[in-house]
Coordinates of N, CA, C and O in Angstrom, one line a residue:
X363 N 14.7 217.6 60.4 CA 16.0 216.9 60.5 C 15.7 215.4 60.8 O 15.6 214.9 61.9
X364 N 15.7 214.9 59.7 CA 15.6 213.2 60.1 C 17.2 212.5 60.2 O 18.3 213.0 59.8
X365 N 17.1 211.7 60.8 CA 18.4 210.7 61.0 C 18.0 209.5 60.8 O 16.8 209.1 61.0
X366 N 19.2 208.7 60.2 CA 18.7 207.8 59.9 C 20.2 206.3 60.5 O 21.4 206.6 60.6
X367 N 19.7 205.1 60.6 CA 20.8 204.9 61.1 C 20.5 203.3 60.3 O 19.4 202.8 60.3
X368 N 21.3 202.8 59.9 CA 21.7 201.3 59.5 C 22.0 200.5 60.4 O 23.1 200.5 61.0
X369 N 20.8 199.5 60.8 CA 21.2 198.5 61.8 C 21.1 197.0 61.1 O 20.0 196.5 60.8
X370 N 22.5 196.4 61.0 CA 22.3 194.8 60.5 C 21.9 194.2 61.2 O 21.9 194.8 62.3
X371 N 21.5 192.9 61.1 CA 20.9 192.3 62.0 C 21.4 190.7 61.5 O 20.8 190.1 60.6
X372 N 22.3 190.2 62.1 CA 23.1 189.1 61.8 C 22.6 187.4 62.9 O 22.5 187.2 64.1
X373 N 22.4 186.7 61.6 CA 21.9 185.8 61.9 C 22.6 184.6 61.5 O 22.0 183.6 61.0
X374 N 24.4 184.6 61.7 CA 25.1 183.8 60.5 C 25.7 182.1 61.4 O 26.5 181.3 60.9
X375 N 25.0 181.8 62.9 CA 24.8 180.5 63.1 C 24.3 179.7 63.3 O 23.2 180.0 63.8
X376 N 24.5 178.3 63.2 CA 23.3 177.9 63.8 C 24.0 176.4 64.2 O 24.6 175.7 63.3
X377 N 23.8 176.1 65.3 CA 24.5 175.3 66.1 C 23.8 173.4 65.8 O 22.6 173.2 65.6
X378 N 24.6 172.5 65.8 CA 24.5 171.5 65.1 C 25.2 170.3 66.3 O 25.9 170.2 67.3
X379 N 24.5 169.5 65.6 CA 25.3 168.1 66.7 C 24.8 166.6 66.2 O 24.0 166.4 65.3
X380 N 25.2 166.1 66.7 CA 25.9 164.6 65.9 C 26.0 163.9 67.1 O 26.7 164.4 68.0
X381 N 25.4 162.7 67.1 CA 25.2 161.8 68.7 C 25.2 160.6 68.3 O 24.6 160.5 67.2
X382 N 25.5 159.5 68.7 CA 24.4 157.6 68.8 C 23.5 158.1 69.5 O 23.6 159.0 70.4
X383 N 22.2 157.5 69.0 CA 21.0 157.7 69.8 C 21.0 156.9 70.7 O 20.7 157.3 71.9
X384 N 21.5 155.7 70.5 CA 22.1 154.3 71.7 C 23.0 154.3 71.9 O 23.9 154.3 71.0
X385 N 23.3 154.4 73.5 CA 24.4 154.0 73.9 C 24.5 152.8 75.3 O 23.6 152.8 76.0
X386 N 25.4 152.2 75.6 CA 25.3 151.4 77.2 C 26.1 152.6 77.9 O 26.8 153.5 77.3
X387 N 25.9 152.5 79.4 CA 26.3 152.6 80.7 C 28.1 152.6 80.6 O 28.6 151.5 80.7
X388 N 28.9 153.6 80.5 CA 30.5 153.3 80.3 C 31.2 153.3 79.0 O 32.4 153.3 78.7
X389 N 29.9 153.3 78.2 CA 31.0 153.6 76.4 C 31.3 155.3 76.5 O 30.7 156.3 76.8
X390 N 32.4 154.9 76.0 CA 32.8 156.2 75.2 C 32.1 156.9 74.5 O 31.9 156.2 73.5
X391 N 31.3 158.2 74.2 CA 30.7 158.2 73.0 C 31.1 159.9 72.7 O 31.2 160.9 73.4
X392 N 31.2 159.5 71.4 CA 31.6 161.0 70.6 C 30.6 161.7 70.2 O 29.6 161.2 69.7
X393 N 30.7 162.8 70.5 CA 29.5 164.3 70.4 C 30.3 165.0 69.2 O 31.3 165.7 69.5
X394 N 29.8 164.9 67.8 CA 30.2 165.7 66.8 C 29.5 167.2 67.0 O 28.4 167.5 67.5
X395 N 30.2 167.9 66.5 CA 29.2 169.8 65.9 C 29.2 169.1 64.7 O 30.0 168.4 64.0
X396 N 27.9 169.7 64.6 CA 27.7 170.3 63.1 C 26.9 171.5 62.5 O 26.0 171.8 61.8
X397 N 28.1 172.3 63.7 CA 27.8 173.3 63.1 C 27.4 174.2 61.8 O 27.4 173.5 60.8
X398 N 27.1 175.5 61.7 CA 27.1 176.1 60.3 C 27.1 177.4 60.6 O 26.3 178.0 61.3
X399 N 28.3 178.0 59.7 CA 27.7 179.7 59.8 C 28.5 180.1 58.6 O 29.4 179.6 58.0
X400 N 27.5 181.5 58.4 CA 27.6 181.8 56.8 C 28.9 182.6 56.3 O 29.5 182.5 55.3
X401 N 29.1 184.1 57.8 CA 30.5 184.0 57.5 C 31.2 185.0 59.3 O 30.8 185.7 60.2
X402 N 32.0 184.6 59.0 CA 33.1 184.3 60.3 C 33.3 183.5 61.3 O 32.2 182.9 61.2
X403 N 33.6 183.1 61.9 CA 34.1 181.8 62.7 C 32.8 181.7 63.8 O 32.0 182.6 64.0
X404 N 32.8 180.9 64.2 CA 32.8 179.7 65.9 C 33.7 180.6 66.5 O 34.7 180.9 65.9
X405 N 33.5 181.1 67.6 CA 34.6 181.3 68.2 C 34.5 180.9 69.6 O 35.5 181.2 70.3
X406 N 33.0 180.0 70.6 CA 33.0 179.4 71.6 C 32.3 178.4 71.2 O 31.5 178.3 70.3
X407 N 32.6 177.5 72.1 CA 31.6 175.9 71.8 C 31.3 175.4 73.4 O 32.2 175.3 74.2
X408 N 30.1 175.2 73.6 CA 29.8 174.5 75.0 C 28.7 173.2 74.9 O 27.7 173.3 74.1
X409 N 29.0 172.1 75.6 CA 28.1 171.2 75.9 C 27.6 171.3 77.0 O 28.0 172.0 77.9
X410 N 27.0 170.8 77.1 CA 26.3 170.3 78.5 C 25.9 169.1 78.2 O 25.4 168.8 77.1
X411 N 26.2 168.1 79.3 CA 25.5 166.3 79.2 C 24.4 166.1 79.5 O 23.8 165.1 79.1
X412 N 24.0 166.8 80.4 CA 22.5 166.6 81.3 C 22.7 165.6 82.4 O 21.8 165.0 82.8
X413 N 24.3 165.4 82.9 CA 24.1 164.2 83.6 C 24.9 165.1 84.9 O 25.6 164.2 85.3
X414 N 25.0 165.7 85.2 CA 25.4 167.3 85.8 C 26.6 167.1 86.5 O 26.8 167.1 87.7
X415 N 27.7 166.9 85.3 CA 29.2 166.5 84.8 C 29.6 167.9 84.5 O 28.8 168.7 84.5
X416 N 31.0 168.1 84.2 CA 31.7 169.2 83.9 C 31.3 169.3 82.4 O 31.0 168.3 81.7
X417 N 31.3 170.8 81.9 CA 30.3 171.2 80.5 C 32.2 170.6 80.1 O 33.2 170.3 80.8
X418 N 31.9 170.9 78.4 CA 33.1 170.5 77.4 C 32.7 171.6 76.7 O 31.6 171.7 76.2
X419 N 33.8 172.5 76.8 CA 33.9 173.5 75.6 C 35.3 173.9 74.2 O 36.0 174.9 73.9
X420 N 35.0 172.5 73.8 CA 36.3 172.1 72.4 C 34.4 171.8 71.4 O 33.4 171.4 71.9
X421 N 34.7 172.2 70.2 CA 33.9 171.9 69.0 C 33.3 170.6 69.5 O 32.3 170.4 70.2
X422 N 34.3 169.3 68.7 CA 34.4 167.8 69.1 C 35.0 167.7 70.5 O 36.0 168.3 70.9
X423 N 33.8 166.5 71.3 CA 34.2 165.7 72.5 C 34.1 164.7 72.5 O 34.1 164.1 71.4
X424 N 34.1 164.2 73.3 CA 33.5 162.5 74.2 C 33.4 162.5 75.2 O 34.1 163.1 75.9
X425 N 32.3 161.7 75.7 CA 31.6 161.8 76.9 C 31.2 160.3 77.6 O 30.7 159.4 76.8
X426 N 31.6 160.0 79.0 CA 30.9 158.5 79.6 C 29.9 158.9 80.3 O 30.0 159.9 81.1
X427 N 28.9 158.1 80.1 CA 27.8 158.5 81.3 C 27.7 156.8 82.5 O 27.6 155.7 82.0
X428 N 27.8 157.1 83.5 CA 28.0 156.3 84.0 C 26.5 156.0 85.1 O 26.5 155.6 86.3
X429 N 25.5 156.1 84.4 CA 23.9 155.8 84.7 C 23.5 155.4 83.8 O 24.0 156.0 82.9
X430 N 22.7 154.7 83.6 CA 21.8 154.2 82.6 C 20.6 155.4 82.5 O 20.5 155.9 83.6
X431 N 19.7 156.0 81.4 CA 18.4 156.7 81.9 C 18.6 157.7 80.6 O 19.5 157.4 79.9
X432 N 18.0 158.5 80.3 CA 17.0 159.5 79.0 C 18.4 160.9 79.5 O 18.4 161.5 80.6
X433 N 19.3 160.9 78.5 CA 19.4 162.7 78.6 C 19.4 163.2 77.6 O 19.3 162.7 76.5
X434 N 19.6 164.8 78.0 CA 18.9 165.5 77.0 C 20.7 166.4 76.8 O 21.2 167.0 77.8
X435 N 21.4 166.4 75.7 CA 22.8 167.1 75.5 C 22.6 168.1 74.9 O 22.0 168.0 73.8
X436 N 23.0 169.3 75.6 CA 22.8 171.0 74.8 C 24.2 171.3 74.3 O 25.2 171.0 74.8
X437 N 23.9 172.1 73.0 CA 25.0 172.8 72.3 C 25.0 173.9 72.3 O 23.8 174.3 72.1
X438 N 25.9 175.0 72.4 CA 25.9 175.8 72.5 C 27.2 176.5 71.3 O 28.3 176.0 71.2
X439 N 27.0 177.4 70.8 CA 27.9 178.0 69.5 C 27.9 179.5 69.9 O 27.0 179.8 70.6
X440 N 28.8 180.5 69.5 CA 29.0 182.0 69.3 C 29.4 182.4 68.4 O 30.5 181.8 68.4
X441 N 29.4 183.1 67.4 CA 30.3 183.4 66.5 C 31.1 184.2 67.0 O 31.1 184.3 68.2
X442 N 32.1 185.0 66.2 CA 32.4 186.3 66.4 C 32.1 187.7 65.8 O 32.7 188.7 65.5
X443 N 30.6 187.2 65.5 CA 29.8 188.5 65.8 C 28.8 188.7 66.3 O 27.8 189.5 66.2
X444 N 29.2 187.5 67.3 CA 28.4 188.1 68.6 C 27.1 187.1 68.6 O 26.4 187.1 69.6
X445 N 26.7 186.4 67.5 CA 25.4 185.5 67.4 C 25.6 184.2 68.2 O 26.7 183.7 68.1
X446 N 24.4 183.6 69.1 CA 25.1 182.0 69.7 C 23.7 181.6 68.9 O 22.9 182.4 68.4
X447 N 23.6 179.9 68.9 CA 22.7 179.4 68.8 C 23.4 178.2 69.7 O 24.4 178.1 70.3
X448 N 21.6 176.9 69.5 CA 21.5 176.5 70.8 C 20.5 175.3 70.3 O 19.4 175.5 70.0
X449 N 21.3 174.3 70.4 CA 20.6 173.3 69.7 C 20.5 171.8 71.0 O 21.3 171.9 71.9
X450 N 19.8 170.9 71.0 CA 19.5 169.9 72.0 C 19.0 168.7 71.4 O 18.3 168.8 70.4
X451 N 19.4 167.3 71.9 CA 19.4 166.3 71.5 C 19.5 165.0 72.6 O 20.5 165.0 73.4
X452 N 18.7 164.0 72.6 CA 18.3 163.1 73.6 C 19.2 162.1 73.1 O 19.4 161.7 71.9
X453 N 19.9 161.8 74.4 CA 20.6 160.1 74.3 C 20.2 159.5 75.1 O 20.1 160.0 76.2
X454 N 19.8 157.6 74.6 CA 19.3 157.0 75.8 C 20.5 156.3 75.8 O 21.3 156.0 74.8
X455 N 20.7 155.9 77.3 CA 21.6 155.1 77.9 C 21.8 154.1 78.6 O 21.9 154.0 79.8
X456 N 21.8 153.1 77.8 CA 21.3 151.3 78.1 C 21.9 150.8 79.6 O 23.1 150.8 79.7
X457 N 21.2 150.5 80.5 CA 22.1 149.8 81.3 C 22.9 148.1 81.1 O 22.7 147.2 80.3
X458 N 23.7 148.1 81.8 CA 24.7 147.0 81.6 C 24.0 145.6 82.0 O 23.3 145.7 83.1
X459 N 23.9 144.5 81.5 CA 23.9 143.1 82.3 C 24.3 142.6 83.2 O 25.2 143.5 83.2
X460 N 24.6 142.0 84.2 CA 25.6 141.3 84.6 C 25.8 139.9 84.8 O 25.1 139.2 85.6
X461 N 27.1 139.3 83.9 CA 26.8 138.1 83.6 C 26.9 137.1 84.6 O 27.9 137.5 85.3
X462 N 26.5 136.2 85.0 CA 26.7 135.4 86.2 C 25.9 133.9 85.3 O 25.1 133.7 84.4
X463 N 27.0 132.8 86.2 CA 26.6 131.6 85.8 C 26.7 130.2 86.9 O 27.2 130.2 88.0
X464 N 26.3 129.5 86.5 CA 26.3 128.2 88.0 C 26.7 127.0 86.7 O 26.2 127.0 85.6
X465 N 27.9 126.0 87.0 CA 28.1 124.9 86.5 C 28.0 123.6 87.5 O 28.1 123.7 88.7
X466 N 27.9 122.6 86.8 CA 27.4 121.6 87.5 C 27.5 120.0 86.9 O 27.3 119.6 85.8
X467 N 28.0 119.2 87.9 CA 28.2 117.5 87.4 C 29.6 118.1 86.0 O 29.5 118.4 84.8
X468 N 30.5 118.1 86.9 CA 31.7 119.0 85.8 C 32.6 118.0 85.8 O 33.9 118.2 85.8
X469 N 32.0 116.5 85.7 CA 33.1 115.1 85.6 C 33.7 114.6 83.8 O 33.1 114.8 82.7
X470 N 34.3 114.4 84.0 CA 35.4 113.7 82.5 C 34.2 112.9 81.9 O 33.3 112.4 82.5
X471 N 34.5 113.0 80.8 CA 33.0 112.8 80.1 C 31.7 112.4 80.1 O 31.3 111.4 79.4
X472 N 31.0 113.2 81.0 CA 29.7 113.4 81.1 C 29.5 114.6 80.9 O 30.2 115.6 81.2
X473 N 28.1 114.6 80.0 CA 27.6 116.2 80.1 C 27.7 117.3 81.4 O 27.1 117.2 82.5
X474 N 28.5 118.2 81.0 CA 28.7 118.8 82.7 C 27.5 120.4 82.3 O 27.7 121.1 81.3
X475 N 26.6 120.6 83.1 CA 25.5 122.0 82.5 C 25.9 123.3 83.5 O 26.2 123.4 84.7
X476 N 25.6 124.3 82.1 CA 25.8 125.5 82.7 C 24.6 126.1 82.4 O 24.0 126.3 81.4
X477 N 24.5 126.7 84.4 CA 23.2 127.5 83.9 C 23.6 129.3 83.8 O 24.4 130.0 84.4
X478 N 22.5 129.9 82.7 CA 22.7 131.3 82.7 C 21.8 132.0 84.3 O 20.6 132.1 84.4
X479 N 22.8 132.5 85.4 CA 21.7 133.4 86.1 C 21.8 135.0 85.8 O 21.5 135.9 86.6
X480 N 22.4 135.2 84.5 CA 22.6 136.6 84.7 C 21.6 137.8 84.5 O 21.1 137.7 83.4
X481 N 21.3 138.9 85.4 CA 20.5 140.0 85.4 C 20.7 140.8 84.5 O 21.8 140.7 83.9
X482 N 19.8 141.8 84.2 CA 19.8 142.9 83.0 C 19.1 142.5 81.9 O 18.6 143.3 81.2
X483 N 18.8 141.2 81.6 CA 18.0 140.8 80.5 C 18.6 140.4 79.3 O 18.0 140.6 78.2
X484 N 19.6 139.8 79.1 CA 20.2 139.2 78.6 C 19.4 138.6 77.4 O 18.4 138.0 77.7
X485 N 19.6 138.7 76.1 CA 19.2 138.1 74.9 C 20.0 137.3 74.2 O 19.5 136.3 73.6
X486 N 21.5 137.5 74.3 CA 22.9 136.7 73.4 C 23.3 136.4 74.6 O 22.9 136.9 75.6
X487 N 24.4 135.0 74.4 CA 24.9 134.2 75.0 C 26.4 133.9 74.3 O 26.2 133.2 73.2
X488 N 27.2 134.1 74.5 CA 28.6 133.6 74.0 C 29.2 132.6 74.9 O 29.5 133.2 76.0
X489 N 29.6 131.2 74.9 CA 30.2 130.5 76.4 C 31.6 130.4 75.5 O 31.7 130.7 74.3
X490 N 32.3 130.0 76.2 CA 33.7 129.6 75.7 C 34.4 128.5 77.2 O 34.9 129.1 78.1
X491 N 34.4 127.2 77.2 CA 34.4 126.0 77.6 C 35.7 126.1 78.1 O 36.0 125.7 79.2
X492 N 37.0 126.8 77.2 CA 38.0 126.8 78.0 C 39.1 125.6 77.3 O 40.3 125.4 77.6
X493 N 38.1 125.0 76.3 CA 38.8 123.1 75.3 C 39.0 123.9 74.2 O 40.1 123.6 73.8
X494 N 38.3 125.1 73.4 CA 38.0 125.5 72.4 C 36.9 124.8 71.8 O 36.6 124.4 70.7
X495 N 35.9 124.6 73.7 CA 34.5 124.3 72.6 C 34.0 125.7 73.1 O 34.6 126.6 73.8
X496 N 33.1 125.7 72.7 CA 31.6 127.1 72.5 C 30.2 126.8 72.3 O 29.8 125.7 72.1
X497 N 29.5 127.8 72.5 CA 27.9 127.5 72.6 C 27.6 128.9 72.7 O 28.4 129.7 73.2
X498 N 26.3 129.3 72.2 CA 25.4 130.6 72.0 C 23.8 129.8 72.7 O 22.7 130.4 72.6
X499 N 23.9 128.9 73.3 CA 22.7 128.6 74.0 C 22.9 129.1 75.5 O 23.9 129.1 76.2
X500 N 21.0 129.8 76.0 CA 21.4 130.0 77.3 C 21.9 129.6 78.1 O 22.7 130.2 78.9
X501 N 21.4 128.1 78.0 CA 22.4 127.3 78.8 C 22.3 125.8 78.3 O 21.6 124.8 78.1
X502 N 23.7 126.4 78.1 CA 24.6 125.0 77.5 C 24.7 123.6 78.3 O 24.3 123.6 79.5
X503 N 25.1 122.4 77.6 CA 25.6 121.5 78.3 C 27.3 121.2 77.5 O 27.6 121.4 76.4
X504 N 28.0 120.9 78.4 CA 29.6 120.3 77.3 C 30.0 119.3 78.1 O 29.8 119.1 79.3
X505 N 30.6 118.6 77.2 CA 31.6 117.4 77.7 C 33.1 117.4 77.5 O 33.7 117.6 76.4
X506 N 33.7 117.1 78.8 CA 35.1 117.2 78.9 C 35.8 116.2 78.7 O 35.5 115.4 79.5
X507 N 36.9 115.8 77.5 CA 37.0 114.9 77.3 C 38.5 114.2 78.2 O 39.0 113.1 78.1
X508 N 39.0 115.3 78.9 CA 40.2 115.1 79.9 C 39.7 116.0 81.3 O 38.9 116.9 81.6
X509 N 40.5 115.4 81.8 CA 40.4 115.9 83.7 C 41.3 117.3 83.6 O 42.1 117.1 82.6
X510 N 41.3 118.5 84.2 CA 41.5 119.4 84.4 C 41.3 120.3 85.0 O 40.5 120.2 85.9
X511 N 42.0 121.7 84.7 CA 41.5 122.8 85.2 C 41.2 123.7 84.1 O 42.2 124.0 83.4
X512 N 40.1 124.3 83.9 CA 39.6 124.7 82.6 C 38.8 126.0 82.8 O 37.9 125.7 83.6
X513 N 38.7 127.1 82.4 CA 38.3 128.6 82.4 C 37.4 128.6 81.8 O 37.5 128.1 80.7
X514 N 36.3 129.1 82.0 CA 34.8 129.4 81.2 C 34.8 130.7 81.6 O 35.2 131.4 82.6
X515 N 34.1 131.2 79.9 CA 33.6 132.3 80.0 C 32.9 132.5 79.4 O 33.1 132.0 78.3
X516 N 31.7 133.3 79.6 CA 29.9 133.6 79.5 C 30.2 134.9 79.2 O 31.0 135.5 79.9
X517 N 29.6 135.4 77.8 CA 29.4 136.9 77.5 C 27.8 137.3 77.2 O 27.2 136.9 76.2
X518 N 27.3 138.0 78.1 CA 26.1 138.0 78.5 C 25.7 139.5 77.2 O 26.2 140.6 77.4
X519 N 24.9 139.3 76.3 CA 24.7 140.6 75.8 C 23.1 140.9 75.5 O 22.4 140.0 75.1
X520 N 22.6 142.2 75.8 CA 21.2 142.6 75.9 C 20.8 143.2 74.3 O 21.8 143.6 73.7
X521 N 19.8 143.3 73.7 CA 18.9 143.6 72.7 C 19.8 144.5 71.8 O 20.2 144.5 70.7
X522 N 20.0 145.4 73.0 CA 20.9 146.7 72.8 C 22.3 146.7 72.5 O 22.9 147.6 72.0
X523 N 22.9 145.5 73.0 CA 24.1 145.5 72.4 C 25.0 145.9 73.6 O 26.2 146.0 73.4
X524 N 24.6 146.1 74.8 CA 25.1 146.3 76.3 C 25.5 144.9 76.8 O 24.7 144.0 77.0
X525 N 27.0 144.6 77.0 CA 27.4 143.3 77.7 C 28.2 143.5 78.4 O 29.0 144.5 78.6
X526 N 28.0 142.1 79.1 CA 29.5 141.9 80.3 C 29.7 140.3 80.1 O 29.1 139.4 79.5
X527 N 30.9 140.5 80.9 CA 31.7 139.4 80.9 C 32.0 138.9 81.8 O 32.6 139.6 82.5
X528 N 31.8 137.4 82.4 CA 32.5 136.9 83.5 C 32.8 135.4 83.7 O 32.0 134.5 83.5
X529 N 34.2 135.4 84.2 CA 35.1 134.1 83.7 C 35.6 133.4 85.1 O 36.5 133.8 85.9
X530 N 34.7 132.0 85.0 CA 35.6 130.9 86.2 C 36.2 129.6 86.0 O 36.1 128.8 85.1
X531 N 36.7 129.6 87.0 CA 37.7 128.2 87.1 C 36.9 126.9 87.5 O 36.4 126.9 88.6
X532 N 36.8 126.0 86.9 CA 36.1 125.1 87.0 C 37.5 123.7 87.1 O 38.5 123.6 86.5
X533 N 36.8 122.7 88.2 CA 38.0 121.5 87.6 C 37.4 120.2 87.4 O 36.5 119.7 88.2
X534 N 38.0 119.5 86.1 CA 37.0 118.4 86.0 C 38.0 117.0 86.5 O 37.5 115.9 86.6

């Protein structure tokens, strides 16, 4: 008396994801699935950040990481028949600059100079003088061609594309 029994053996997902490999310290960044299965649904979805935050369990999320440093984002898929897969993916997370500056000899037309002191490592420089003059030099010099009170602002940005901003009152 033999018996015989039929066992499938179902292998219909396989779990997918979609990242920036770069990101800074406070962006927003969207975590796509890209998922696949051959036939019947998704029927759970889990992340994990690696930054040991609350998991997100919707298909599509978004996520802030609020450290700079290497993580590692797990996906997790089920179908409904019962198969999960389990897929993982590194995002690095730039830290921020912070822009800081010193001005100086800020008299009615004379060269008045601004020095860059800002940390993080700064590569771009955006100034905005507050006349609608500008400069992309570390550090600029400008001349004011009336006495005032005039707003500068320095946008400090890194390799990576990670910036900050900061804006003072100067009077000439």
């Amino acid at each position: 008396d033999n018996a015989f029994k039929i066992v499938v053996v179902r292998n219909d997902v396989i779990a997918g994801i979609s990242i920036v490999s770069n990101s800074c310290v406070n962006d927003l960044i969207t975590v796509n699935d890209n998922s696949s299965i051959t036939s019947g649904t998704i029927i759970s979805s889990n992340w994990d950040f690696g930054d040991s935050s609350p998991t997100a369990n919707t298909l599509n999320t978004t996520h802030t990481y609020t450290s700079s440093g290497t993580y590692i984002i797990t996906h997790i898929v089920v179908s409904d028949g019962g198969c999960s897969s389990t897929v993982t993916d590194t995002i690095t997370i730039n830290p921020l600059p912070q822009a800081l500056f010193t001005a100086t000899n800020t008299c009615q037309i004379q060269p008045s100079s601004f020095t860059d002191n800002s940390t993080g490592n700064p590569f771009y420089w955006n100034w905005s003088f507050g006349d609608t003059g500008t400069s992309t030099l570390q550090n600029p010099q400008h001349t004011y061609a009336s006495s005032g009170a005039y707003q500068i602002t320095l946008i400090a940005t890194t390799v990576n594309g990670c910036s900050d901003t900061t804006t003072k009152d100067i009077f000439v």
